[in-house]
Amino acid sequence: MSTAVCTTPSLASASIPARTAAAIPPAVRRGAWQIAPGEAMSLKARSASVLKVKQGRVWVTPDATAANASEDLVLAPGESLTVAAGQRIVMEAWDGYGATYAWDPV
């Protein structure tokens, strides 16, 4: 399993409202992470990884690099983004429903 460093300082102490498990199907929850509506997080890949959206939509902004300018992306279910080792992304649920995503090695 690939790892990421959460660089959002307030996330550890954030009070996130509880969501019912019935809202997200069990098949989607297995092996996935959830991001609540209105929640944003910053992740930095320790190794090359793939962010894959399983449910909902996410708004992702990768950090700019010498080769690529930063641009906002919206990923829908089934879409993915390859994140290079050392690259940081900021991710937020696109709408008021939250999202479920997987973060796996390339």
PDB file of C-alpha atoms in Angstrom:
ATOM      1  CA  MET A   1       0.000   0.000   0.000  1.00  0.00           C
ATOM      2  CA  SER A   2       1.324   3.432  -0.879  1.00  0.00           C
ATOM      3  CA  THR A   3       1.590   6.056   1.784  1.00  0.00           C
ATOM      4  CA  ALA A   4       1.015   9.759   1.913  1.00  0.00           C
ATOM      5  CA  VAL A   5       1.804  12.400   4.459  1.00  0.00           C
ATOM      6  CA  CYS A   6      -1.187  14.518   5.415  1.00  0.00           C
ATOM      7  CA  THR A   7       0.127  18.074   5.444  1.00  0.00           C
ATOM      8  CA  THR A   8      -3.108  19.710   6.584  1.00  0.00           C
ATOM      9  CA  PRO A   9      -2.237  20.758  10.163  1.00  0.00           C
ATOM     10  CA  SER A  10      -5.792  21.141  11.436  1.00  0.00           C
ATOM     11  CA  LEU A  11      -7.013  17.768  10.133  1.00  0.00           C
ATOM     12  CA  ALA A  12      -5.845  15.777  13.143  1.00  0.00           C
ATOM     13  CA  SER A  13      -7.914  17.866  15.508  1.00  0.00           C
ATOM     14  CA  ALA A  14     -10.782  18.561  13.113  1.00  0.00           C
ATOM     15  CA  SER A  15     -14.248  17.709  14.311  1.00  0.00           C
ATOM     16  CA  ILE A  16     -15.863  15.937  11.372  1.00  0.00           C
ATOM     17  CA  PRO A  17     -19.548  15.135  11.730  1.00  0.00           C
ATOM     18  CA  ALA A  18     -20.352  11.437  11.831  1.00  0.00           C
ATOM     19  CA  ARG A  19     -21.861  10.018   8.660  1.00  0.00           C
ATOM     20  CA  THR A  20     -23.994   6.956   8.527  1.00  0.00           C
ATOM     21  CA  ALA A  21     -22.416   3.887   6.971  1.00  0.00           C
ATOM     22  CA  ALA A  22     -25.577   3.336   4.928  1.00  0.00           C
ATOM     23  CA  ALA A  23     -24.875   6.532   2.950  1.00  0.00           C
ATOM     24  CA  ILE A  24     -21.899   4.902   1.187  1.00  0.00           C
ATOM     25  CA  PRO A  25     -22.246   1.322  -0.120  1.00  0.00           C
ATOM     26  CA  PRO A  26     -19.956  -1.273   1.555  1.00  0.00           C
ATOM     27  CA  ALA A  27     -18.311  -2.164  -1.770  1.00  0.00           C
ATOM     28  CA  VAL A  28     -17.195   1.446  -2.147  1.00  0.00           C
ATOM     29  CA  ARG A  29     -15.985   1.765   1.467  1.00  0.00           C
ATOM     30  CA  ARG A  30     -13.670  -1.274   1.297  1.00  0.00           C
ATOM     31  CA  GLY A  31     -10.081  -0.174   0.755  1.00  0.00           C
ATOM     32  CA  ALA A  32     -11.033   3.462   0.419  1.00  0.00           C
ATOM     33  CA  TRP A  33     -10.917   6.757   2.293  1.00  0.00           C
ATOM     34  CA  GLN A  34     -13.696   9.290   2.662  1.00  0.00           C
ATOM     35  CA  ILE A  35     -13.633  13.057   2.468  1.00  0.00           C
ATOM     36  CA  ALA A  36     -16.592  14.890   3.972  1.00  0.00           C
ATOM     37  CA  PRO A  37     -18.483  17.748   2.332  1.00  0.00           C
ATOM     38  CA  GLY A  38     -16.624  21.008   2.938  1.00  0.00           C
ATOM     39  CA  GLU A  39     -13.462  19.161   4.021  1.00  0.00           C
ATOM     40  CA  ALA A  40     -10.171  19.890   2.271  1.00  0.00           C
ATOM     41  CA  MET A  41      -6.894  18.062   2.764  1.00  0.00           C
ATOM     42  CA  SER A  42      -3.341  18.292   1.583  1.00  0.00           C
ATOM     43  CA  LEU A  43      -1.472  15.065   0.773  1.00  0.00           C
ATOM     44  CA  LYS A  44       2.172  14.569  -0.185  1.00  0.00           C
ATOM     45  CA  ALA A  45       3.049  11.262  -1.855  1.00  0.00           C
ATOM     46  CA  ARG A  46       5.982   9.396  -0.336  1.00  0.00           C
ATOM     47  CA  SER A  47       6.152   7.184  -3.438  1.00  0.00           C
ATOM     48  CA  ALA A  48       4.514   7.346  -6.864  1.00  0.00           C
ATOM     49  CA  SER A  49       0.795   6.792  -6.275  1.00  0.00           C
ATOM     50  CA  VAL A  50      -2.592   6.869  -7.953  1.00  0.00           C
ATOM     51  CA  LEU A  51      -5.571   8.751  -6.547  1.00  0.00           C
ATOM     52  CA  LYS A  52      -8.748   7.045  -7.808  1.00  0.00           C
ATOM     53  CA  VAL A  53     -12.239   8.381  -7.136  1.00  0.00           C
ATOM     54  CA  LYS A  54     -14.724   5.665  -6.179  1.00  0.00           C
ATOM     55  CA  GLN A  55     -17.800   7.742  -5.298  1.00  0.00           C
ATOM     56  CA  GLY A  56     -18.641  11.438  -5.580  1.00  0.00           C
ATOM     57  CA  ARG A  57     -16.411  14.013  -7.218  1.00  0.00           C
ATOM     58  CA  VAL A  58     -13.226  15.646  -5.936  1.00  0.00           C
ATOM     59  CA  TRP A  59     -11.547  18.925  -6.784  1.00  0.00           C
ATOM     60  CA  VAL A  60      -7.760  18.410  -6.892  1.00  0.00           C
ATOM     61  CA  THR A  61      -5.008  21.006  -7.204  1.00  0.00           C
ATOM     62  CA  PRO A  62      -1.479  19.592  -7.632  1.00  0.00           C
ATOM     63  CA  ASP A  63       1.463  21.823  -6.702  1.00  0.00           C
ATOM     64  CA  ALA A  64       3.158  23.517  -9.628  1.00  0.00           C
ATOM     65  CA  THR A  65       6.473  22.055 -10.791  1.00  0.00           C
ATOM     66  CA  ALA A  66       9.194  23.322 -13.111  1.00  0.00           C
ATOM     67  CA  ALA A  67       7.666  21.172 -15.870  1.00  0.00           C
ATOM     68  CA  ASN A  68       3.961  21.785 -15.194  1.00  0.00           C
ATOM     69  CA  ALA A  69       1.945  24.730 -14.000  1.00  0.00           C
ATOM     70  CA  SER A  70      -0.640  24.092 -11.306  1.00  0.00           C
ATOM     71  CA  GLU A  71      -4.161  23.545 -12.587  1.00  0.00           C
ATOM     72  CA  ASP A  72      -7.407  22.577 -10.910  1.00  0.00           C
ATOM     73  CA  LEU A  73      -8.888  19.210 -11.838  1.00  0.00           C
ATOM     74  CA  VAL A  74     -12.284  17.701 -11.058  1.00  0.00           C
ATOM     75  CA  LEU A  75     -12.296  13.910 -10.937  1.00  0.00           C
ATOM     76  CA  ALA A  76     -15.506  11.863 -11.162  1.00  0.00           C
ATOM     77  CA  PRO A  77     -16.064   8.222 -10.118  1.00  0.00           C
ATOM     78  CA  GLY A  78     -13.688   5.893 -11.952  1.00  0.00           C
ATOM     79  CA  GLU A  79     -11.260   8.679 -12.878  1.00  0.00           C
ATOM     80  CA  SER A  80      -7.744   8.789 -11.487  1.00  0.00           C
ATOM     81  CA  LEU A  81      -4.678  10.990 -11.135  1.00  0.00           C
ATOM     82  CA  THR A  82      -1.077   9.762 -10.932  1.00  0.00           C
ATOM     83  CA  VAL A  83       0.858  11.603  -8.229  1.00  0.00           C
ATOM     84  CA  ALA A  84       4.660  11.538  -8.444  1.00  0.00           C
ATOM     85  CA  ALA A  85       6.802  10.771  -5.404  1.00  0.00           C
ATOM     86  CA  GLY A  86       7.269  13.972  -3.424  1.00  0.00           C
ATOM     87  CA  GLN A  87       4.392  15.771  -5.163  1.00  0.00           C
ATOM     88  CA  ARG A  88       1.730  17.456  -3.028  1.00  0.00           C
ATOM     89  CA  ILE A  89      -1.945  17.779  -3.880  1.00  0.00           C
ATOM     90  CA  VAL A  90      -4.796  19.632  -2.229  1.00  0.00           C
ATOM     91  CA  MET A  91      -8.102  17.808  -2.476  1.00  0.00           C
ATOM     92  CA  GLU A  92     -11.675  18.795  -1.599  1.00  0.00           C
ATOM     93  CA  ALA A  93     -15.079  17.197  -2.106  1.00  0.00           C
ATOM     94  CA  TRP A  94     -16.610  18.947  -5.151  1.00  0.00           C
ATOM     95  CA  ASP A  95     -20.200  19.068  -3.925  1.00  0.00           C
ATOM     96  CA  GLY A  96     -22.211  18.738  -0.731  1.00  0.00           C
ATOM     97  CA  TYR A  97     -22.194  14.921  -0.743  1.00  0.00           C
ATOM     98  CA  GLY A  98     -18.569  14.158   0.043  1.00  0.00           C
ATOM     99  CA  ALA A  99     -16.513  11.561  -1.800  1.00  0.00           C
ATOM    100  CA  THR A 100     -14.748   8.236  -1.436  1.00  0.00           C
ATOM    101  CA  TYR A 101     -11.309   7.629  -2.964  1.00  0.00           C
ATOM    102  CA  ALA A 102      -8.449   5.123  -3.026  1.00  0.00           C
ATOM    103  CA  TRP A 103      -4.758   5.971  -2.740  1.00  0.00           C
ATOM    104  CA  ASP A 104      -2.595   3.133  -4.106  1.00  0.00           C
ATOM    105  CA  PRO A 105       0.960   2.611  -5.392  1.00  0.00           C
ATOM    106  CA  VAL A 106       1.565   2.923  -9.108  1.00  0.00           C
TER     107      VAL A 106
END
